XYZ file of C-alpha atoms in Angstrom:
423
model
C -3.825 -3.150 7.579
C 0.032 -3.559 7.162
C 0.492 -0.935 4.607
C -1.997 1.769 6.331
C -0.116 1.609 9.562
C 3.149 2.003 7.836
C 1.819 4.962 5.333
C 0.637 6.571 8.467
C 4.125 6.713 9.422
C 5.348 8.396 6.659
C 6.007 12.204 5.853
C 2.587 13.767 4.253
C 3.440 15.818 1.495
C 1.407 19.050 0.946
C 1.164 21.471 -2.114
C 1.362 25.064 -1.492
C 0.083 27.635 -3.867
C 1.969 29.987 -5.097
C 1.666 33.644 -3.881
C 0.802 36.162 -6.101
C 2.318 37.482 -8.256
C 4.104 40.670 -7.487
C 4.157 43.378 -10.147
C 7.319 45.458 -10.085
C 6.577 49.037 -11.429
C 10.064 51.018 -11.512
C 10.089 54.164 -13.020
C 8.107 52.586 -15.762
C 5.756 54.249 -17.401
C 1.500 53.664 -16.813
C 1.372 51.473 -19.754
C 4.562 50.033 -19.303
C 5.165 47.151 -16.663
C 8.428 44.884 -15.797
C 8.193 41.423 -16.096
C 6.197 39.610 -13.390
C 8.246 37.714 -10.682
C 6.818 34.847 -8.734
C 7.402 34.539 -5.223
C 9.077 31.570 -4.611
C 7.184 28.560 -3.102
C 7.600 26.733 0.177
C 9.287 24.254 -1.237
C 11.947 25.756 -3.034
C 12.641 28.725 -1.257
C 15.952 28.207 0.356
C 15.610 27.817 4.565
C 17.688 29.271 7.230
C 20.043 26.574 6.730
C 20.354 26.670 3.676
C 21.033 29.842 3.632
C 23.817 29.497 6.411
C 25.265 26.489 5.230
C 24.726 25.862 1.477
C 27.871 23.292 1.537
C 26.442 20.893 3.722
C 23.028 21.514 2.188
C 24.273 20.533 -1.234
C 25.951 17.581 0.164
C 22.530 16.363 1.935
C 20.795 16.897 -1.671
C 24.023 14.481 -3.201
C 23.686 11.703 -0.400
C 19.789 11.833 -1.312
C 20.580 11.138 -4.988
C 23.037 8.427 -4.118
C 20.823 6.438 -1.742
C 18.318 6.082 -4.341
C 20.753 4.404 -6.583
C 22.039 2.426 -3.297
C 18.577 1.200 -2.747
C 18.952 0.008 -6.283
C 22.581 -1.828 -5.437
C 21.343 -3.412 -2.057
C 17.881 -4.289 -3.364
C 20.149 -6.513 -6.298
C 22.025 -8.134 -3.643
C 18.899 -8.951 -1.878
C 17.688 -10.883 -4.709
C 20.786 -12.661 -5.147
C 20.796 -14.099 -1.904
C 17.483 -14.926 -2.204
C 18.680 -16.616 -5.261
C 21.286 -18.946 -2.869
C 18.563 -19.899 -1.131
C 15.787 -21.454 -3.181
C 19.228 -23.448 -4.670
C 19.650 -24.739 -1.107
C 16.361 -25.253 -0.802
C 16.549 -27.199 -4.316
C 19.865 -28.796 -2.940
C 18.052 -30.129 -0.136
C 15.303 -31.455 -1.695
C 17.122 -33.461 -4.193
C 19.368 -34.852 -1.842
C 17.304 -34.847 1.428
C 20.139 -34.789 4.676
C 20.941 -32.883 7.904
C 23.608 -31.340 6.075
C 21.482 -30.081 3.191
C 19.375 -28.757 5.671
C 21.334 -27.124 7.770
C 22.900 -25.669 4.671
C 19.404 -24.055 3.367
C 19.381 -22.731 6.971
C 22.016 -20.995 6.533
C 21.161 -19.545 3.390
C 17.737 -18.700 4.777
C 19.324 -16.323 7.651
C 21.971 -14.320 4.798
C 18.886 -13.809 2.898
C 16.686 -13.051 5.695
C 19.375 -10.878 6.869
C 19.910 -8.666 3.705
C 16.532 -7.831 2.940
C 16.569 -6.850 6.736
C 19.293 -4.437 6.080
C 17.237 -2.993 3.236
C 14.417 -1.984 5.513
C 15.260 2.007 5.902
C 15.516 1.608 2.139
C 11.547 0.781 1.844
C 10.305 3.425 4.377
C 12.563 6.083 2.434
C 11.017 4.519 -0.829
C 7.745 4.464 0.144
C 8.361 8.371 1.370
C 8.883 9.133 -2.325
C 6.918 7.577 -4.607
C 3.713 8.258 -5.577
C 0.997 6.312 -4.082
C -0.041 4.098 -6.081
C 3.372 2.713 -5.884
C 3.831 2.933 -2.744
C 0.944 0.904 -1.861
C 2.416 -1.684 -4.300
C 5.632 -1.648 -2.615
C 4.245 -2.118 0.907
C 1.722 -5.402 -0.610
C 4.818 -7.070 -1.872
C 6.352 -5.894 1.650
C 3.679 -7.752 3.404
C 4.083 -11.168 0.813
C 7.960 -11.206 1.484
C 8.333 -10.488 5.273
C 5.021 -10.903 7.667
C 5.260 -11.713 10.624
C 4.046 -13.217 13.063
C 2.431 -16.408 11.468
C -0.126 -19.070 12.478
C 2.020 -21.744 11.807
C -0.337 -24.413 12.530
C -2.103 -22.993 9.319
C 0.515 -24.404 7.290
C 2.117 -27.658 9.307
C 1.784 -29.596 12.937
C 2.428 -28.112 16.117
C 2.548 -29.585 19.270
C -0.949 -31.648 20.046
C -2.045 -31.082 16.190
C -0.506 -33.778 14.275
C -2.503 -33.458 11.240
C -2.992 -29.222 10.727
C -2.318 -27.251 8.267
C -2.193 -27.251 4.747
C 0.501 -29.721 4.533
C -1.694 -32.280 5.568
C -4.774 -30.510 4.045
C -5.410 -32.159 0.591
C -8.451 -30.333 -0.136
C -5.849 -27.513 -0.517
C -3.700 -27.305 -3.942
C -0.231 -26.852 -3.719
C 0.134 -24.575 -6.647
C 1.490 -21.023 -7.142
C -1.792 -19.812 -7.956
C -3.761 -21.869 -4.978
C -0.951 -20.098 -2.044
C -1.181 -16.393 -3.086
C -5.214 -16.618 -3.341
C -4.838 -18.393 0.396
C -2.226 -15.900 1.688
C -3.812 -14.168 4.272
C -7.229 -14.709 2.878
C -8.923 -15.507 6.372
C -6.538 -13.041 8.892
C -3.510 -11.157 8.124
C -1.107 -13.683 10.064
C -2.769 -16.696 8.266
C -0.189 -16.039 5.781
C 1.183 -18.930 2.702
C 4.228 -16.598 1.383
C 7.590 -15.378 2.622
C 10.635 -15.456 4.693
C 9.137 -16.865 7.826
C 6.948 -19.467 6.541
C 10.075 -20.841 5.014
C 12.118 -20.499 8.198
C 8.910 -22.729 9.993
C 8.979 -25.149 7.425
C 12.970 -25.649 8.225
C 13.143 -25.267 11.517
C 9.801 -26.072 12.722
C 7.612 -24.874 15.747
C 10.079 -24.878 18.795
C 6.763 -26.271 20.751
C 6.270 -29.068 18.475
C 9.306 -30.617 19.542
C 12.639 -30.559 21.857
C 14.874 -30.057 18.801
C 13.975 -28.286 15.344
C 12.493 -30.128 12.839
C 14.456 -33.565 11.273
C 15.334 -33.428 7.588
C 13.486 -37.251 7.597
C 10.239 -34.595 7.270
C 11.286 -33.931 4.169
C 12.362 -37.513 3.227
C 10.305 -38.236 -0.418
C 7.597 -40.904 0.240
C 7.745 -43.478 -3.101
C 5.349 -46.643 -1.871
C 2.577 -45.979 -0.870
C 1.552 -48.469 2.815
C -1.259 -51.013 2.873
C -3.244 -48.334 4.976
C -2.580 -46.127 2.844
C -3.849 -47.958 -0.069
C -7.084 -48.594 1.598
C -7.953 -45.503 1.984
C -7.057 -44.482 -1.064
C -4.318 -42.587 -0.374
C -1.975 -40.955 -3.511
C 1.916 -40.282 -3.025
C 1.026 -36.857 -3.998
C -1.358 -36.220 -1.020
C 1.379 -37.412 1.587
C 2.508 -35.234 4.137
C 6.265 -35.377 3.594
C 5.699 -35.025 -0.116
C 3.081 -32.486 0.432
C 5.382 -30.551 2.914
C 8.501 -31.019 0.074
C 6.304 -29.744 -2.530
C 5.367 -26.562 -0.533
C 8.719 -25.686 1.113
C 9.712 -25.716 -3.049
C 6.965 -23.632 -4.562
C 7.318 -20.964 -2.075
C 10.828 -20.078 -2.046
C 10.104 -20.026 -6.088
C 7.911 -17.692 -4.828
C 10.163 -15.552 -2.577
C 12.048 -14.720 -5.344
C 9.630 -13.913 -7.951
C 7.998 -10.929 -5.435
C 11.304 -9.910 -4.245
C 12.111 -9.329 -7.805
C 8.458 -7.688 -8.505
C 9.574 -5.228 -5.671
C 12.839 -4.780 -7.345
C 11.546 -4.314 -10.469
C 9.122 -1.709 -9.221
C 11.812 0.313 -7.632
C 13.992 0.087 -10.692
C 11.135 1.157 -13.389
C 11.059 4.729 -10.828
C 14.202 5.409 -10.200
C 14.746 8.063 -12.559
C 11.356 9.758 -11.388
C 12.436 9.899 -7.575
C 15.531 11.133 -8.301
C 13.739 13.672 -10.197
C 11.774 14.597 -7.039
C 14.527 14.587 -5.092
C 16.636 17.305 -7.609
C 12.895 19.142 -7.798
C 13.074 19.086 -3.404
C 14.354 21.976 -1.597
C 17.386 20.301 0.762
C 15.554 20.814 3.985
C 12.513 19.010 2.783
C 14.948 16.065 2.004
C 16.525 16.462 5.295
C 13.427 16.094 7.145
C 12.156 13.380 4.675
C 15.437 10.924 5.410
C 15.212 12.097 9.760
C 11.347 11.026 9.009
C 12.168 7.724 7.260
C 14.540 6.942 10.271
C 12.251 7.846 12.950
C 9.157 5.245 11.498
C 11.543 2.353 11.136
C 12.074 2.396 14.264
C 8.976 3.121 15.861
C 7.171 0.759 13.508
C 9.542 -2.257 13.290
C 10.939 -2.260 17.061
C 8.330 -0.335 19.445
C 5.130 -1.168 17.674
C 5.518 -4.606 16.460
C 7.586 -6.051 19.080
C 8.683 -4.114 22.449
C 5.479 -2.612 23.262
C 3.671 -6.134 22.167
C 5.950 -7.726 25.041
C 6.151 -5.264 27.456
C 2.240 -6.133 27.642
C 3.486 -10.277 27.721
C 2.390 -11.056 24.441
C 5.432 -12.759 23.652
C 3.794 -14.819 20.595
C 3.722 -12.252 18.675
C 6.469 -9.643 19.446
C 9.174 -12.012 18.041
C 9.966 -11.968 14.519
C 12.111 -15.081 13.932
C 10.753 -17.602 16.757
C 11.905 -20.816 14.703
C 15.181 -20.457 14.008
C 15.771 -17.759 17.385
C 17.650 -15.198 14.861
C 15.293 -12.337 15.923
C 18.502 -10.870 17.044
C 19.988 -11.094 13.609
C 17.015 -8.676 11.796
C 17.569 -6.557 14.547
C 20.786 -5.724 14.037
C 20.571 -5.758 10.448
C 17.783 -2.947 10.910
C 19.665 -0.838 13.144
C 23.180 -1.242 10.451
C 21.176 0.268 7.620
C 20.126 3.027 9.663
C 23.905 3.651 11.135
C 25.475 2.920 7.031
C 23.083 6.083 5.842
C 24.296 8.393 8.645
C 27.882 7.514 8.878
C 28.719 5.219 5.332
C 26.981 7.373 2.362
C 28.997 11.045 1.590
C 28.825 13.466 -1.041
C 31.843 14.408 -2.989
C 33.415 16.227 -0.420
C 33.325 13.895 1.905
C 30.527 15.133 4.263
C 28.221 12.761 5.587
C 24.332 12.769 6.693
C 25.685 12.606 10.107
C 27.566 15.688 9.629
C 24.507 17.623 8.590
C 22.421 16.172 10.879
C 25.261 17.210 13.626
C 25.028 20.838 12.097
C 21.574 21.165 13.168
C 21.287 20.045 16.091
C 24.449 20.200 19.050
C 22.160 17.233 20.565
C 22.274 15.132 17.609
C 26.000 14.357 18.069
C 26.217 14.304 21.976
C 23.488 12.279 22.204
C 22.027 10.157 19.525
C 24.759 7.684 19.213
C 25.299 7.209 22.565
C 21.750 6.024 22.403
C 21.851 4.120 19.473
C 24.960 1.608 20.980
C 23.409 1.019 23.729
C 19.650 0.201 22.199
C 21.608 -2.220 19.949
C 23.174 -4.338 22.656
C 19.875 -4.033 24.904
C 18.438 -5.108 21.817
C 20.953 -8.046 20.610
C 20.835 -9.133 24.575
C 16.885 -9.201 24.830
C 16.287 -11.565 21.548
C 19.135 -13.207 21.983
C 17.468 -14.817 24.996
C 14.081 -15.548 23.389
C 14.942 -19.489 23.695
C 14.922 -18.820 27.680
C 10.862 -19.531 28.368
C 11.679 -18.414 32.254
C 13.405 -15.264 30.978
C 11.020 -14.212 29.077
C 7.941 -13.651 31.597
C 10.299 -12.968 34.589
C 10.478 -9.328 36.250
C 14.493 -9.255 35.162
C 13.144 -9.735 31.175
C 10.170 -6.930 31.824
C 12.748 -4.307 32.804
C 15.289 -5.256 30.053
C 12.471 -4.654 27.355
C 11.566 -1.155 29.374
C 15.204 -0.113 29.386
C 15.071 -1.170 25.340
C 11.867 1.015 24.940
C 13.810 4.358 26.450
C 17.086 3.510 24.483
C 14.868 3.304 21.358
C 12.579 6.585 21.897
C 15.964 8.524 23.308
C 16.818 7.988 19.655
C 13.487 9.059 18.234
C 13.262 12.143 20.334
C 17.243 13.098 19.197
C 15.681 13.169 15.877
C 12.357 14.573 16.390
C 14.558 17.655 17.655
C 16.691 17.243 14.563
C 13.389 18.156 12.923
C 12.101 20.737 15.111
C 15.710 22.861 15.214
C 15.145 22.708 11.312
C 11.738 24.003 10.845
C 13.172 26.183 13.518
C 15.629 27.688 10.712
C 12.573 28.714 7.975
């Protein structure tokens, strides 16, 4: 369900056949012919503006080439944070405090953070590799990052002491045991990823005034009288049960993080490839398309248009530890690094090209894009607020988000259309 709505959002590639040949008869004789030229295809026969302005077009072929080996740099970085964090996890665990905790926390939101960054990165990736890989790419997406979650499917919540697997001890804690159970009844019942870990350190902010104590964590060694009545094991304890699980998923984290690294790795050298083999304006379009799906995917379908309609439970990506805010902004500096950050040799960026198309990319899109960030920061920044967040002042914040956001869209969307214009 994840991955078809996001492949829907990607650019459809077509094949064209070739035209026929043409046969070139110069002052040849009737048995004689010239060699046969091919007409050249859609897809590499140069465009308006390429034709007009083969410099810049160049220059958006290099920046192409050099995000795929970016991808390659920020996807390592990625995993090395995610590295930090299952040592703060381990940290914690072996020496169970507030401050352990609150340093795994902290890990948790730099990790969280830098795969956000990375997110252009997958739609572009997903863009270009075949799909059989692609749909790989988008199943590890949706072990590493889904959200929302039931969370009383893994732990309490207010009124339910005793749910979730934690307390469950029909249910194996094992590697093996949480992927098969990873959204094996509904695609938000989920075992795996970033925001199961950030419930099981922060906890449900309705279970309980403050985020969750570190004494949940606390090893249990003796077992009670009760306990021992009923037969009770150490192992089957809920703090042990709940220390076990918080371990064996972040082990987890990392080992599909690196799977997805891995996979993008192992084709590198076949996208770039298809990216030499792509005519300029294709890859043009291809990088404006990329842009255009993260953000109607990530921010208008997933979350604005979710609250707009008050269904706040799901709309917010980071509910436990309130750094919806964070992703956000991590989302939109990925975007504004490709446009402004990445340049070809001679200097010229993707905004420059994208500013040679289209007068109304430069007047306008930025303007827009400021503005949707701090609407954006502003609105999840005040997700904590329960008054705020159903009150007629909230509704016309996430409305004045929404235009902010498809201003943007349509600025590029005209990119497109002033290129196809240029054929």
């Amino acid at each position: 369900m994840q991955a078809h709505l996001i492949l829907n959002s990607y650019l459809q590639r077509t094949t064209i056949v070739a035209a026929t040949l043409l046969l070139v008869l110069a002052g040849c004789s009737e048995n004689t012919s010239e060699p046969q030229v091919a007409e050249p295809t859609a897809e590499n026969r140069p465009s308006g503006f390429e034709l007009l302005n083969p410099e810049l077009s160049a220059a958006a072929k290099q920046i192409a080439l050099d995000y795929a080996e970016q991808i390659r740099v920020d996807f390592s970085q990625v995993s090395i944070e995610i590295e930090k964090l299952q040592s703060a996890i381990g940290e914690f665990l072996a020496q169970t405090s507030t401050e352990n905790l609150e340093l795994a926390r902290r890990s948790w939101l730099l990790a969280h953070s830098a795969y956000e960054l990375t997110t252009l990165h997958r739609y572009f990736a997903a863009s270009i590799l075949d799909e059989q890989n692609s749909i790989a790419l988008l199943q590890l997406q949706y072990q590493i990052n889904h959200w929302p979650i039931v969370p009383g499917y893994l732990d309490y919540v207010n009124g339910y002491p005793d749910s979730g697997i934690v307390h469950d001890i029909n249910v194996n804690l094992d590697s093996t045991g949480l992927r098969e159970q990873h959204g094996s009844f509904d695609v938000s019942e989920v075992t795996l990823g970033f925001h199961v870990l950030e419930f099981l350190l922060w906890g449900s902010p309705d279970a309980q005034s403050e985020s969750r104590p570190a004494d949940d964590f606390h090893p249990i060694d003796t077992l009670s009288a009760s306990q021992i009545e009923i037969g009770y094991s150490l192992e089957q304890l809920s703090n042990n049960r709940r220390r076990q699980l918080l371990a064996i998923i972040a082990g987890i984290l990392l080992e599909d993080f690196r799977e997805l690294e891995s996979l993008w790795d192992s084709q590198l050298e076949e996208a770039e490839q298809r990216i030499g083999s792509t005519s300029e304006t294709e890859l043009i379009k291809t990088l404006a398309d990329s842009m255009s799906a993260m953000l109607t995917e990530e921010l208008l379908l997933r979350s604005l248009y979710p609250m707009l309609n008050g269904d706040f439970v799901v709309s917010i990506q980071s509910p436990y530890s309130l750094s919806t805010q964070n992703a956000v902004s991590s989302q939109l500096s990925g975007l504004e690094s490709l446009l402004l950050e990445s340049q070809a040799e001679n200097g010229t960026t993707l905004d420059l090209v994208f500013s040679a198309i289209s007068d109304e990319f430069s007047e306008f899109f930025y303007q827009n894009f400021d503005a949707s960030k701090s609407c954006l920061v502003l609105l999840y920044s005040d997700t904590d607020n329960d008054a705020a967040s159903t009150s007629t002042e909230r509704e016309i914040e996430v409305v004045e988000c929404i235009n902010l956001l498809t201003n943007m869209i349509d600025n590029i969307d005209r990119l497109k259309l002033e290129l196809e214009l240029s054929y």
